[in-house]
Amino acid sequence: MGARPLLNRRLAGLGTTIFAEMSALATATGSINLGQGFPDTDGPAEIAEAAVRAIREGRGNQYPPGPGIPELRSAIAEHQQRFYGLAYDPDTEVLVTAGATEAIAAALLALLEPGDEVIAFEPFYDSYAACIAMAGAKRVPLTLRAPSFRPDLDELRALVTPATRLLLLNSPHNPTGMVLGPEELDAIAALAVEHDLLVVTDEVYEHLVFEGAHHPIAALPGMRERTVAISSAGKTFSFTGWKVGWVTASPELVAAVRTAKQYLTYVSAGPFQYAVAEALRLPDSYYAGFRADLLRKRDLLDAGLRTAGFEVYEPQGTYFITTDITPFGEKDAYAFCRTLPERCGVVAIPNSVFYDDPDAGRSQVRFTFCKRDEVLRDAAARLQRLGG
Ligand code: PMP
Ligand code: GLN
């Protein structure tokens, strides 16, 4: 095939995702998988039933409408109103996607020109780097530093150049668990308005906030018309395999994102869209119960990691805990995660792969706690073998 690499240069070096690599390692070694973030118990039985019913009744078995089924678009609009007081027109301001992943891809492919700069928090969720690269744009990291992982707003201001087109936000933030507070959001919004920047905000962990609350940046002055808000059903309802996500934004932004989306998947997940419409309308007690359950799990794993000897950075949100392995006399998170299965039968994710700056996250390791209590207890017991 000649000397030219098959993978184009935009994607060179991206390889297999760390989540796939570490889940494969968990399977191969029979380890407890606290790597990839997916729950080991499914979401509400009545929502699973709703999907089965939709299939049986022939709802969504053929191509659903491009922007998503009207029932789901209405349920998404109601959800934004109910939790955040934000009004979106389900016909022109809501777009259903194949998970948040497709929404991120479609938004970046639609809104970026080659050479545009995108400022995003580092450590990055891995698909951001790939999608920015596919759009031919340039990622500009704002490094979140331990122990608080709060963004340095002066540093953010200094990163804005005439080439900056877009801020790509993620709060609650994967992997660190940092949740942007009201003052931080105000400052970021003011900067976006001042420099006329677009904002794409990944809010998939919106219902997983343990301290404070999730505040959508779209609610702030001047932000509604420049913000593409993204979320999905996977995390909130514990059905990560269903891949139903969505975008809420102005009609102009939705139209732009839809243009890219229609050539990525066109449509997806017909019957699941009906089920997610029901899920979004679950009572407040569902959302509160889900959060309380995960908070208990966070505390369980947090305690186990501390007694095992890790330095633990308690997350304010998400279902991940970032730790530091320096107390074990180790400093290479990737090497640590490769050998963790043979040392104690547990799999985790090295945050180092989410940084451009190799030093910034070299010794950070992420564990997920969206697992049954007995699994978390077993993992914690195994980790004590590290002898920290
Ligand atoms: N954004 C973040 C920050 C994530 O952690 C994930 C993974 N769940 C996604 C997007 C992808 O979400 P989905 O599974 O809905 O595509
Ligand atoms: N969002 C999940 C995590 O951070 C994984 C999703 C994926 O495998 N791409 O663990």
CSV table of C-alpha atoms and ligand atoms in Angstrom, one decimal:
chain,number,residue,atom,x,y,z
A,1,MET,CA,0.0,0.0,0.0
A,2,GLY,CA,3.0,2.3,-0.3
A,3,ALA,CA,4.6,4.5,2.3
A,4,ARG,CA,1.6,6.7,3.1
A,5,PRO,CA,0.0,5.9,6.5
A,6,LEU,CA,-3.6,4.7,6.1
A,7,LEU,CA,-4.9,6.7,9.0
A,8,ASN,CA,-5.0,10.4,8.0
A,9,ARG,CA,-2.8,12.8,9.9
A,10,ARG,CA,-5.6,14.4,11.8
A,11,LEU,CA,-6.3,11.1,13.5
A,12,ALA,CA,-2.7,10.0,13.8
A,13,GLY,CA,-1.8,8.9,17.3
A,14,LEU,CA,-5.4,8.6,18.6
A,15,GLY,CA,-5.4,4.8,18.5
A,16,THR,CA,-7.8,2.8,20.7
A,17,THR,CA,-9.6,4.7,23.4
A,18,ILE,CA,-8.3,4.2,26.9
A,19,PHE,CA,-11.7,3.0,28.0
A,20,ALA,CA,-11.8,0.2,25.5
A,21,GLU,CA,-8.2,-0.7,26.3
A,22,MET,CA,-8.8,-0.9,30.0
A,23,SER,CA,-12.2,-2.7,29.8
A,24,ALA,CA,-10.5,-5.3,27.6
A,25,LEU,CA,-7.8,-5.6,30.2
A,26,ALA,CA,-10.4,-6.1,32.9
A,27,THR,CA,-12.1,-8.9,30.9
A,28,ALA,CA,-8.8,-10.6,30.0
A,29,THR,CA,-7.7,-10.6,33.6
A,30,GLY,CA,-11.0,-11.2,35.3
A,31,SER,CA,-10.5,-8.0,37.3
A,32,ILE,CA,-13.1,-5.7,38.9
A,33,ASN,CA,-13.6,-2.9,36.3
A,34,LEU,CA,-13.5,0.5,38.0
A,35,GLY,CA,-12.2,1.9,34.7
A,36,GLN,CA,-14.8,2.7,32.1
A,37,GLY,CA,-17.8,4.6,33.5
A,38,PHE,CA,-20.8,2.3,33.2
A,39,PRO,CA,-23.1,1.1,36.0
A,40,ASP,CA,-23.3,-2.6,36.8
A,41,THR,CA,-27.0,-2.4,37.4
A,42,ASP,CA,-29.5,-1.1,34.8
A,43,GLY,CA,-31.8,1.9,35.2
A,44,PRO,CA,-35.5,1.8,36.2
A,45,ALA,CA,-37.3,-1.4,35.2
A,46,GLU,CA,-40.3,0.6,34.0
A,47,ILE,CA,-38.1,2.6,31.6
A,48,ALA,CA,-36.6,-0.7,30.2
A,49,GLU,CA,-40.2,-1.9,29.8
A,50,ALA,CA,-41.1,1.3,28.0
A,51,ALA,CA,-38.4,0.5,25.4
A,52,VAL,CA,-39.7,-3.1,25.0
A,53,ARG,CA,-43.2,-1.8,24.6
A,54,ALA,CA,-42.1,0.7,21.9
A,55,ILE,CA,-40.5,-2.1,20.0
A,56,ARG,CA,-43.5,-4.4,20.3
A,57,GLU,CA,-45.9,-1.7,19.4
A,58,GLY,CA,-43.8,-0.8,16.3
A,59,ARG,CA,-42.9,2.7,17.6
A,60,GLY,CA,-39.5,3.7,16.4
A,61,ASN,CA,-38.6,0.5,14.6
A,62,GLN,CA,-38.3,2.4,11.3
A,63,TYR,CA,-36.3,5.6,10.8
A,64,PRO,CA,-37.5,8.2,13.4
A,65,PRO,CA,-37.6,11.9,12.3
A,66,GLY,CA,-34.2,13.5,11.8
A,67,PRO,CA,-34.4,15.9,14.7
A,68,GLY,CA,-35.7,13.2,17.0
A,69,ILE,CA,-39.3,12.0,17.8
A,70,PRO,CA,-41.6,14.9,18.9
A,71,GLU,CA,-42.4,13.1,22.3
A,72,LEU,CA,-38.7,13.1,23.2
A,73,ARG,CA,-38.0,16.7,22.0
A,74,SER,CA,-41.0,17.9,24.2
A,75,ALA,CA,-39.7,15.9,27.2
A,76,ILE,CA,-36.2,17.4,26.8
A,77,ALA,CA,-37.7,20.9,26.6
A,78,GLU,CA,-39.8,20.2,29.7
A,79,HIS,CA,-36.7,18.9,31.5
A,80,GLN,CA,-34.8,22.1,30.8
A,81,GLN,CA,-37.7,24.2,32.1
A,82,ARG,CA,-38.4,22.0,35.1
A,83,PHE,CA,-34.8,21.9,36.4
A,84,TYR,CA,-33.3,25.2,35.1
A,85,GLY,CA,-36.2,27.4,34.1
A,86,LEU,CA,-34.9,27.5,30.6
A,87,ALA,CA,-37.4,27.6,27.8
A,88,TYR,CA,-36.6,25.8,24.5
A,89,ASP,CA,-38.9,25.3,21.6
A,90,PRO,CA,-39.1,21.5,21.0
A,91,ASP,CA,-39.5,22.0,17.3
A,92,THR,CA,-36.6,24.4,16.5
A,93,GLU,CA,-34.3,24.4,19.6
A,94,VAL,CA,-33.9,20.7,20.4
A,95,LEU,CA,-32.0,18.0,18.5
A,96,VAL,CA,-31.8,14.3,19.5
A,97,THR,CA,-28.4,12.6,18.8
A,98,ALA,CA,-26.7,9.3,19.1
A,99,GLY,CA,-25.5,9.9,22.7
A,100,ALA,CA,-23.7,13.0,23.8
A,101,THR,CA,-20.7,11.7,21.8
A,102,GLU,CA,-22.5,12.4,18.5
A,103,ALA,CA,-23.7,15.8,19.7
A,104,ILE,CA,-20.1,16.8,20.5
A,105,ALA,CA,-18.9,15.6,17.2
A,106,ALA,CA,-21.7,17.2,15.2
A,107,ALA,CA,-21.3,20.5,17.1
A,108,LEU,CA,-17.6,20.7,16.6
A,109,LEU,CA,-17.7,19.6,12.9
A,110,ALA,CA,-20.5,22.1,12.3
A,111,LEU,CA,-19.1,25.1,14.1
A,112,LEU,CA,-15.4,25.0,13.5
A,113,GLU,CA,-13.3,26.1,10.5
A,114,PRO,CA,-9.8,24.6,10.1
A,115,GLY,CA,-7.4,26.6,12.2
A,116,ASP,CA,-9.9,27.8,14.7
A,117,GLU,CA,-8.8,27.5,18.3
A,118,VAL,CA,-10.9,25.7,20.9
A,119,ILE,CA,-10.2,26.2,24.6
A,120,ALA,CA,-11.1,23.2,26.7
A,121,PHE,CA,-10.3,22.0,30.2
A,122,GLU,CA,-7.4,19.6,30.5
A,123,PRO,CA,-7.7,16.7,31.4
A,124,PHE,CA,-10.0,16.4,28.3
A,125,TYR,CA,-12.7,13.8,27.9
A,126,ASP,CA,-11.1,11.8,25.1
A,127,SER,CA,-13.6,12.4,22.3
A,128,TYR,CA,-13.0,16.2,22.5
A,129,ALA,CA,-9.4,15.9,21.2
A,130,ALA,CA,-10.5,13.6,18.5
A,131,CYS,CA,-13.4,15.7,17.3
A,132,ILE,CA,-11.4,18.9,17.4
A,133,ALA,CA,-8.8,17.2,15.3
A,134,MET,CA,-11.4,15.9,12.8
A,135,ALA,CA,-12.6,19.4,12.4
A,136,GLY,CA,-9.1,20.5,11.6
A,137,ALA,CA,-9.1,22.9,14.5
A,138,LYS,CA,-6.6,23.4,17.3
A,139,ARG,CA,-7.1,22.5,20.9
A,140,VAL,CA,-5.9,24.9,23.5
A,141,PRO,CA,-5.8,23.4,27.0
A,142,LEU,CA,-6.7,25.2,30.2
A,143,THR,CA,-5.1,22.9,32.7
A,144,LEU,CA,-7.1,22.0,35.9
A,145,ARG,CA,-4.6,21.4,38.7
A,146,ALA,CA,-4.9,19.2,41.8
A,147,PRO,CA,-6.1,19.3,44.5
A,148,SER,CA,-9.2,21.4,43.6
A,149,PHE,CA,-9.0,21.2,39.8
A,150,ARG,CA,-10.6,24.7,39.7
A,151,PRO,CA,-10.0,26.6,36.5
A,152,ASP,CA,-7.7,29.6,36.7
A,153,LEU,CA,-9.8,32.3,35.2
A,154,ASP,CA,-6.8,34.7,34.6
A,155,GLU,CA,-5.1,31.8,32.7
A,156,LEU,CA,-8.3,31.3,30.7
A,157,ARG,CA,-8.5,35.0,29.8
A,158,ALA,CA,-4.8,34.8,28.7
A,159,LEU,CA,-5.6,31.9,26.4
A,160,VAL,CA,-8.1,33.8,24.3
A,161,THR,CA,-6.6,34.9,20.9
A,162,PRO,CA,-8.2,36.3,17.7
A,163,ALA,CA,-8.3,32.7,16.5
A,164,THR,CA,-10.4,31.5,19.4
A,165,ARG,CA,-13.8,30.4,18.2
A,166,LEU,CA,-15.2,28.3,20.9
A,167,LEU,CA,-15.1,27.3,24.6
A,168,LEU,CA,-15.7,23.7,25.1
A,169,LEU,CA,-16.9,23.3,28.7
A,170,ASN,CA,-17.6,20.2,30.8
A,171,SER,CA,-19.2,20.5,34.2
A,172,PRO,CA,-19.5,18.3,36.2
A,173,HIS,CA,-16.1,17.5,34.8
A,174,ASN,CA,-14.9,14.1,33.8
A,175,PRO,CA,-12.4,12.8,35.1
A,176,THR,CA,-11.8,15.2,38.0
A,177,GLY,CA,-15.3,15.6,39.4
A,178,MET,CA,-15.0,19.4,39.5
A,179,VAL,CA,-18.3,21.3,39.3
A,180,LEU,CA,-18.2,24.9,38.0
A,181,GLY,CA,-19.6,27.4,40.6
A,182,PRO,CA,-21.8,30.4,39.9
A,183,GLU,CA,-18.9,32.9,40.0
A,184,GLU,CA,-16.8,30.9,37.7
A,185,LEU,CA,-19.7,30.5,35.3
A,186,ASP,CA,-20.3,34.3,35.4
A,187,ALA,CA,-16.7,35.0,34.6
A,188,ILE,CA,-16.6,32.5,31.8
A,189,ALA,CA,-19.8,33.8,30.3
A,190,ALA,CA,-18.6,37.4,30.5
A,191,LEU,CA,-15.4,36.4,28.6
A,192,ALA,CA,-17.5,34.6,26.0
A,193,VAL,CA,-19.7,37.6,25.5
A,194,GLU,CA,-16.7,40.0,25.4
A,195,HIS,CA,-14.9,38.0,22.7
A,196,ASP,CA,-18.0,36.8,20.9
A,197,LEU,CA,-17.2,33.2,21.4
A,198,LEU,CA,-19.4,30.2,21.0
A,199,VAL,CA,-19.8,27.9,23.9
A,200,VAL,CA,-20.3,24.1,23.7
A,201,THR,CA,-21.1,22.7,27.1
A,202,ASP,CA,-21.1,19.0,27.9
A,203,GLU,CA,-23.5,18.5,30.8
A,204,VAL,CA,-23.9,14.7,30.8
A,205,TYR,CA,-23.3,14.5,34.6
A,206,GLU,CA,-25.9,17.3,35.3
A,207,HIS,CA,-27.8,15.2,37.8
A,208,LEU,CA,-24.7,13.9,39.5
A,209,VAL,CA,-23.7,16.8,41.7
A,210,PHE,CA,-23.1,16.1,45.4
A,211,GLU,CA,-22.1,19.6,46.5
A,212,GLY,CA,-23.8,22.7,45.3
A,213,ALA,CA,-25.9,22.4,42.1
A,214,HIS,CA,-25.5,22.2,38.4
A,215,HIS,CA,-25.9,25.6,36.8
A,216,PRO,CA,-26.3,25.6,33.0
A,217,ILE,CA,-24.2,28.4,31.5
A,218,ALA,CA,-27.0,29.0,28.9
A,219,ALA,CA,-29.1,30.6,31.6
A,220,LEU,CA,-26.6,33.5,32.1
A,221,PRO,CA,-27.0,36.9,30.4
A,222,GLY,CA,-25.9,36.9,26.7
A,223,MET,CA,-25.4,33.1,26.7
A,224,ARG,CA,-28.6,31.7,25.4
A,225,GLU,CA,-27.8,32.6,21.8
A,226,ARG,CA,-24.2,31.5,21.8
A,227,THR,CA,-24.4,28.2,23.8
A,228,VAL,CA,-24.9,24.7,22.5
A,229,ALA,CA,-25.8,22.6,25.6
A,230,ILE,CA,-25.3,18.8,25.3
A,231,SER,CA,-26.6,16.1,27.6
A,232,SER,CA,-27.6,12.5,27.4
A,233,ALA,CA,-29.7,9.7,29.0
A,234,GLY,CA,-26.8,7.3,29.6
A,235,LYS,CA,-25.6,8.6,33.0
A,236,THR,CA,-28.8,10.0,34.4
A,237,PHE,CA,-30.8,6.9,33.8
A,238,SER,CA,-28.1,4.2,33.9
A,239,PHE,CA,-28.6,3.0,30.3
A,240,THR,CA,-25.3,3.9,28.8
A,241,GLY,CA,-25.8,1.4,26.0
A,242,TRP,CA,-28.9,3.1,24.6
A,243,LYS,CA,-26.9,6.1,23.3
A,244,VAL,CA,-29.7,8.7,23.4
A,245,GLY,CA,-28.3,12.3,23.7
A,246,TRP,CA,-29.5,15.8,22.8
A,247,VAL,CA,-28.6,19.3,22.0
A,248,THR,CA,-30.5,22.4,23.2
A,249,ALA,CA,-29.6,25.7,21.6
A,250,SER,CA,-31.0,28.6,19.5
A,251,PRO,CA,-32.7,27.6,16.2
A,252,GLU,CA,-29.6,28.9,14.2
A,253,LEU,CA,-27.2,26.8,16.3
A,254,VAL,CA,-29.5,23.7,16.2
A,255,ALA,CA,-29.8,24.0,12.4
A,256,ALA,CA,-26.0,24.1,12.1
A,257,VAL,CA,-25.4,21.1,14.4
A,258,ARG,CA,-28.3,19.2,12.7
A,259,THR,CA,-26.6,19.7,9.3
A,260,ALA,CA,-23.5,17.8,10.5
A,261,LYS,CA,-25.6,15.3,12.5
A,262,GLN,CA,-27.7,14.2,9.6
A,263,TYR,CA,-24.6,13.0,7.7
A,264,LEU,CA,-23.1,11.3,10.7
A,265,THR,CA,-25.9,8.9,11.8
A,266,TYR,CA,-28.9,10.6,10.2
A,267,VAL,CA,-31.1,9.2,13.0
A,268,SER,CA,-30.7,6.5,15.8
A,269,ALA,CA,-32.3,4.5,18.6
A,270,GLY,CA,-36.0,4.9,17.6
A,271,PRO,CA,-37.6,2.8,20.4
A,272,PHE,CA,-35.2,4.1,23.0
A,273,GLN,CA,-36.2,7.6,22.2
A,274,TYR,CA,-39.8,6.8,23.4
A,275,ALA,CA,-38.4,5.2,26.6
A,276,VAL,CA,-36.1,8.2,27.3
A,277,ALA,CA,-39.1,10.6,26.9
A,278,GLU,CA,-40.7,8.7,29.8
A,279,ALA,CA,-37.5,8.6,31.8
A,280,LEU,CA,-37.1,12.4,31.6
A,281,ARG,CA,-40.5,12.8,33.1
A,282,LEU,CA,-39.8,10.6,36.2
A,283,PRO,CA,-40.6,12.4,39.4
A,284,ASP,CA,-38.1,14.4,41.5
A,285,SER,CA,-37.8,11.4,43.8
A,286,TYR,CA,-36.1,9.4,41.1
A,287,TYR,CA,-33.4,12.1,40.5
A,288,ALA,CA,-32.9,12.6,44.3
A,289,GLY,CA,-32.7,8.9,45.0
A,290,PHE,CA,-30.2,8.3,42.2
A,291,ARG,CA,-28.0,11.1,43.5
A,292,ALA,CA,-28.2,9.9,47.1
A,293,ASP,CA,-27.3,6.4,46.1
A,294,LEU,CA,-24.3,7.5,44.2
A,295,LEU,CA,-23.2,9.8,47.0
A,296,ARG,CA,-23.2,6.8,49.3
A,297,LYS,CA,-21.1,4.9,46.8
A,298,ARG,CA,-18.7,7.8,46.4
A,299,ASP,CA,-18.1,7.8,50.1
A,300,LEU,CA,-17.6,4.1,50.2
A,301,LEU,CA,-15.0,4.1,47.5
A,302,ASP,CA,-13.4,7.3,48.8
A,303,ALA,CA,-12.8,5.7,52.2
A,304,GLY,CA,-11.4,2.5,50.7
A,305,LEU,CA,-9.0,4.4,48.5
A,306,ARG,CA,-7.8,6.5,51.4
A,307,THR,CA,-7.1,3.5,53.6
A,308,ALA,CA,-5.3,1.8,50.7
A,309,GLY,CA,-2.9,4.7,50.7
A,310,PHE,CA,-4.0,6.8,47.7
A,311,GLU,CA,-4.1,10.6,47.8
A,312,VAL,CA,-7.8,11.1,47.1
A,313,TYR,CA,-9.3,14.2,45.4
A,314,GLU,CA,-13.0,14.1,46.5
A,315,PRO,CA,-15.2,14.8,43.5
A,316,GLN,CA,-18.1,17.3,43.8
A,317,GLY,CA,-19.9,15.6,40.9
A,318,THR,CA,-19.8,12.8,38.3
A,319,TYR,CA,-19.2,9.1,39.2
A,320,PHE,CA,-15.4,9.2,39.2
A,321,ILE,CA,-12.8,9.7,41.8
A,322,THR,CA,-9.3,11.0,40.8
A,323,THR,CA,-6.4,9.9,43.0
A,324,ASP,CA,-2.7,10.3,43.0
A,325,ILE,CA,-0.3,7.4,43.3
A,326,THR,CA,2.7,9.3,44.5
A,327,PRO,CA,2.2,8.0,48.1
A,328,PHE,CA,3.1,4.5,46.8
A,329,GLY,CA,6.4,5.8,45.5
A,330,GLU,CA,5.0,5.6,41.9
A,331,LYS,CA,4.6,8.3,39.4
A,332,ASP,CA,3.5,6.8,36.1
A,333,ALA,CA,-0.3,6.4,36.1
A,334,TYR,CA,-0.3,4.5,32.8
A,335,ALA,CA,2.2,1.9,34.0
A,336,PHE,CA,0.4,1.6,37.3
A,337,CYS,CA,-2.9,0.9,35.6
A,338,ARG,CA,-1.3,-1.7,33.2
A,339,THR,CA,-0.1,-3.6,36.2
A,340,LEU,CA,-2.9,-3.0,38.7
A,341,PRO,CA,-4.9,-6.1,37.5
A,342,GLU,CA,-2.0,-8.5,38.2
A,343,ARG,CA,-1.1,-6.7,41.5
A,344,CYS,CA,-4.6,-6.7,42.9
A,345,GLY,CA,-7.3,-7.6,40.4
A,346,VAL,CA,-8.7,-4.1,39.8
A,347,VAL,CA,-8.8,-1.9,36.7
A,348,ALA,CA,-8.7,1.9,36.7
A,349,ILE,CA,-8.0,4.7,34.1
A,350,PRO,CA,-4.8,6.7,34.0
A,351,ASN,CA,-5.8,10.4,33.7
A,352,SER,CA,-2.4,11.1,32.2
A,353,VAL,CA,-3.7,10.2,28.8
A,354,PHE,CA,-6.2,13.1,29.0
A,355,TYR,CA,-3.5,15.7,29.2
A,356,ASP,CA,-1.4,17.4,26.5
A,357,ASP,CA,1.0,18.4,29.2
A,358,PRO,CA,2.5,15.1,30.2
A,359,ASP,CA,3.7,16.3,33.6
A,360,ALA,CA,0.4,17.7,34.7
A,361,GLY,CA,-1.5,14.4,35.2
A,362,ARG,CA,1.3,11.9,35.2
A,363,SER,CA,0.5,10.3,38.5
A,364,GLN,CA,-3.3,10.6,38.5
A,365,VAL,CA,-5.5,7.5,38.4
A,366,ARG,CA,-9.3,7.6,38.1
A,367,PHE,CA,-11.7,5.1,39.6
A,368,THR,CA,-15.5,4.9,39.0
A,369,PHE,CA,-17.9,4.2,41.8
A,370,CYS,CA,-21.1,3.5,39.7
A,371,LYS,CA,-21.0,-0.2,40.8
A,372,ARG,CA,-22.8,-2.3,43.4
A,373,ASP,CA,-21.8,-1.7,47.0
A,374,GLU,CA,-20.4,-5.2,47.3
A,375,VAL,CA,-18.3,-4.7,44.2
A,376,LEU,CA,-16.9,-1.5,45.6
A,377,ARG,CA,-16.1,-3.2,49.0
A,378,ASP,CA,-14.4,-6.0,47.2
A,379,ALA,CA,-12.4,-3.6,45.1
A,380,ALA,CA,-11.4,-1.6,48.2
A,381,ALA,CA,-10.3,-4.8,50.0
A,382,ARG,CA,-8.2,-5.8,47.0
A,383,LEU,CA,-6.6,-2.4,46.8
A,384,GLN,CA,-5.4,-2.7,50.4
A,385,ARG,CA,-2.8,-5.2,49.0
A,386,LEU,CA,-0.9,-2.3,47.4
A,387,GLY,CA,0.4,-1.7,50.9
A,388,GLY,CA,0.5,2.1,50.8
B,1,PMP,N1,-19.1,13.5,27.8
B,1,PMP,C1,-18.6,13.0,28.9
B,1,PMP,C2,-17.9,14.0,29.8
B,1,PMP,C3,-18.6,11.7,29.2
B,1,PMP,O1,-18.0,11.2,30.3
B,1,PMP,C4,-19.2,10.8,28.3
B,1,PMP,C5,-19.2,9.3,28.6
B,1,PMP,N2,-20.3,9.0,29.2
B,1,PMP,C6,-19.8,11.3,27.2
B,1,PMP,C7,-19.7,12.6,26.9
B,1,PMP,C8,-20.5,10.4,26.2
B,1,PMP,O2,-21.9,10.3,26.5
B,1,PMP,P1,-22.8,9.3,25.6
B,1,PMP,O3,-22.6,7.9,26.1
B,1,PMP,O4,-24.1,9.8,25.8
B,1,PMP,O5,-22.4,9.4,24.2
B,2,GLN,N1,-17.7,8.3,29.6
B,2,GLN,C1,-17.2,7.0,30.0
B,2,GLN,C2,-16.0,7.2,30.9
B,2,GLN,O1,-15.5,8.3,31.0
B,2,GLN,C3,-16.7,6.1,28.9
B,2,GLN,C4,-17.3,6.2,27.6
B,2,GLN,C5,-16.5,5.5,26.5
B,2,GLN,O2,-16.1,4.4,26.7
B,2,GLN,N2,-16.2,6.3,25.5
B,2,GLN,O3,-15.5,6.3,31.5
